[in-house]
Amino acid sequence: MKKVLFGFAFAVALPLFAQQKPVYLDASKPLEVRVEDALKRLTVEEKVAMLHAQSKFSSPGVPRLGIPEFWMTDGPHGIRPEVLWDEWNQAGWTNDSCVAFPALTCLAATWNPEMSMLYGKSIGEEARYRNKTVLLGPGVNIYRTPLNGRNFEYMGEDPYLASRMVVPYVQGVQQNGVAACVKHYALNNQEINRHTTNVIVDDRALYEIYLPAFKAAVQEGKAWSIMGAYNLYKGQHACHNQYLLNDILRGEWGFDGVVVSDWGGTHDTDQAITNGLDMEFGSWTDGLANGSSNAYDNYYLAMPYLERIKSGKVGTKELDEKVRRILRLAFRTTMDVNRPFGSILSPEHYEAARRIGEEGIVLLQNKGGVLPIDLNKVKKIAVIGENAVKMMSRDGGSSEAKSKYEVVPLEGIRKYVADRIEVDYQPGYSSTASKSVNDSLHTEAVKAAKGADIVLYIGGMNKNLHMDCEGVDRESYNLPYEQDALIADLSVVNPSLVAVMVCGNAYAMPWHKKVPAIVQAWYGGTEAGNAIADVLFGEVNPSGKLPFSFPVKIEDNAAHAFNAYPGDGETVEYKEGIFVGYRWFEKEKIKPLFAFGHGLSYTSFDYGKITLDKKTIKSTDNITVTIPITNSGNREGAEVVQLYIMDMESSLPRPLKELKGFKKVNLAPGETVKVNFTIGKEALSFYTPERHEWVVEPGKFQILVGTASDDIRSSATFRVER
Ligand code: BGC
């Protein structure tokens, strides 16, 4: 009897138990099986609801099925403070501070993919702790003009450098079960008229310069989401663009993730349905702009879409495709049962921010060995400049972070020297004061400089409008607030002058011959001041390299040489084609102020001779390049060994140098290391618009290895045979 009862209970319980776990919730099932199972349980209304925002930074899940809401956050330098449900204004939480990491130009300047992994992992942990689904970053729009207000958020002018640096960032973030959202796809290379400008660019420049970092993020980084840009391409807004989204991103690259609109980047329901957009955000967000309190229902992908479906005007094929992608996002993030828990404001994150900041700082010039500062030789330091005391993780637009604290440069310097020597501070200028106030600040600063053993000028730009700031571009290539005159005057009264420049863009330096040492310090985030002090006093040997060229004057930049910026508000034509950044300087033999890849160290490096393992290869073969590098100075240091390729016999014009490899090596004094590179099809090919493919043409190639794009130390040639 007992046996029968047990058997009966088992027979009843088993199916019940089995029913408890629907397929879509069963993590042991393949992703696509779970997606299809969830999809078939959804109503059309639930599906449409998933396509658009329900608040400033969130979209609904499906509560009935236990599918959580989707929460987005900026990105890319720190986890943005919470904003009100319906507004950009901060919500006033007291527990939403974060670690502000250095801006992405600084990360790019490390030329170290390990730093990128550390960055992604750390910021991903903070995003996860704050329970975010998607981190809106990193940004990889190519640096086309120094006037772009958003350059500080991106990874420089070279597609290869940006590609190598974006991949580990994405992987590091996503290890945490948080999606990276690579932005702004594509051709968002200026802020001025960003909503209305249609970019005209030839296919070679598109494929060789503007797309590679996105492609690498998708194919190698396996990014789970991507953000459409504000601008237009081929007459369609990038957020719903047949060419960029359907043809290239999904068709050519096989992207299976979610396309998120930029906030307010959606403009048309029909295009949004057919041209590849999945999630619409920020179309209007104060509940008022469309004159009703249910503004989210009026989004392009909300009621207007539902009405079209209900009236039979459009089918549900696209809807199901969009929802599949959104479900994939849920399973990869909030519904991943193995998702880690994250952490925030941890000692490890502060340490990561400091290390990245230190490695990214670029020593541009160091005449007469002014740096590092020897504390035994100075008694009095004058620190001058507003940026010595300005917190820079604030402002600048959507990338602003509410860092729990920020060590500003003056604080970092004072902390380092402690009471060993006297440190005087003078602002020298004020970004907010009147002309007369500025005149007296100028006078006071010059006076202070006169009486000091060494002057540390800490200036540059800030995150105010028309500086390094989203939404607008710079109005001048010169530094603001009459800093050029101030620096020149300081150099007259004290030749021991170090310029520490805090900004994310290139600028004119009419004073560069009068200032022996120039340090490009970027925006260093929470630990900025400590990183700067470590470099100035030699605690850290600088090893950063420029991720973009510094032209002497703005007309030396290609876009400006062609008068091809900013366009007329409706169109901008990238007339320089593939000759962006150093590719243009090399072609035109223009000497930059500081070249792409430039950066000095407190030690010196000797380059030996390149050897190649073959002299002739087939187009599908690899070639191995070896070069010995020696630390010939007397202190430990890291060098970024850079490899450029030149195609010497080509049917189409090609740049004289294209970066195709780099390695950062750390060497003790006297130590030699052999650095190897493997060069193959990807490094040798160019994009042919006619054949719509990448080809390696037979002929002679040159490999150039050096310490900067304008400082090649050894080269060798080889042939590619048919
Ligand atoms: C920016 C994006 C940002 C979004 C949300 C937009 O204005 O272009 O980069 O992620 O706002 O803040």
mmCIF file of C-alpha atoms and ligand atoms in Angstrom, residues 57 74 80 88 136 150 183-184 194 227 230 262-263 398 470, ligand 1:
data_model
loop_
_atom_site.group_PDB
_atom_site.id
_atom_site.type_symbol
_atom_site.label_atom_id
_atom_site.label_comp_id
_atom_site.label_asym_id
_atom_site.label_seq_id
_atom_site.Cartn_x
_atom_site.Cartn_y
_atom_site.Cartn_z
ATOM 1 C CA PHE A 57 17.018 55.507 -17.999
ATOM 2 C CA ASP A 74 26.268 56.373 -18.194
ATOM 3 C CA ARG A 80 26.309 58.242 -13.277
ATOM 4 C CA TRP A 88 17.833 64.867 -16.289
ATOM 5 C CA LEU A 136 26.383 53.270 -21.815
ATOM 6 C CA ARG A 150 33.576 65.040 -26.884
ATOM 7 C CA LYS A 183 28.761 54.266 -28.764
ATOM 8 C CA HIS A 184 28.032 56.313 -30.860
ATOM 9 C CA ARG A 194 24.874 66.626 -34.097
ATOM 10 C CA MET A 227 24.197 52.789 -29.299
ATOM 11 C CA TYR A 230 22.575 61.253 -33.363
ATOM 12 C CA ASP A 262 20.920 57.614 -28.252
ATOM 13 C CA TRP A 263 18.697 59.705 -25.979
ATOM 14 C CA SER A 398 26.434 62.652 -19.797
ATOM 15 C CA GLU A 470 29.105 67.263 -24.805
HETATM 16 C C1 BGC B 1 24.677 60.994 -25.054
HETATM 17 C C2 BGC B 1 24.965 59.548 -24.744
HETATM 18 C C3 BGC B 1 24.466 59.204 -23.377
HETATM 19 C C4 BGC B 1 22.982 59.513 -23.306
HETATM 20 C C5 BGC B 1 22.345 59.197 -21.977
HETATM 21 C C6 BGC B 1 23.219 61.355 -24.797
HETATM 22 O O1 BGC B 1 23.020 62.721 -24.866
HETATM 23 O O2 BGC B 1 25.012 61.285 -26.382
HETATM 24 O O3 BGC B 1 26.341 59.296 -24.854
HETATM 25 O O4 BGC B 1 24.739 57.863 -23.082
HETATM 26 O O5 BGC B 1 22.780 60.880 -23.554
HETATM 27 O O6 BGC B 1 22.777 60.064 -21.011
#
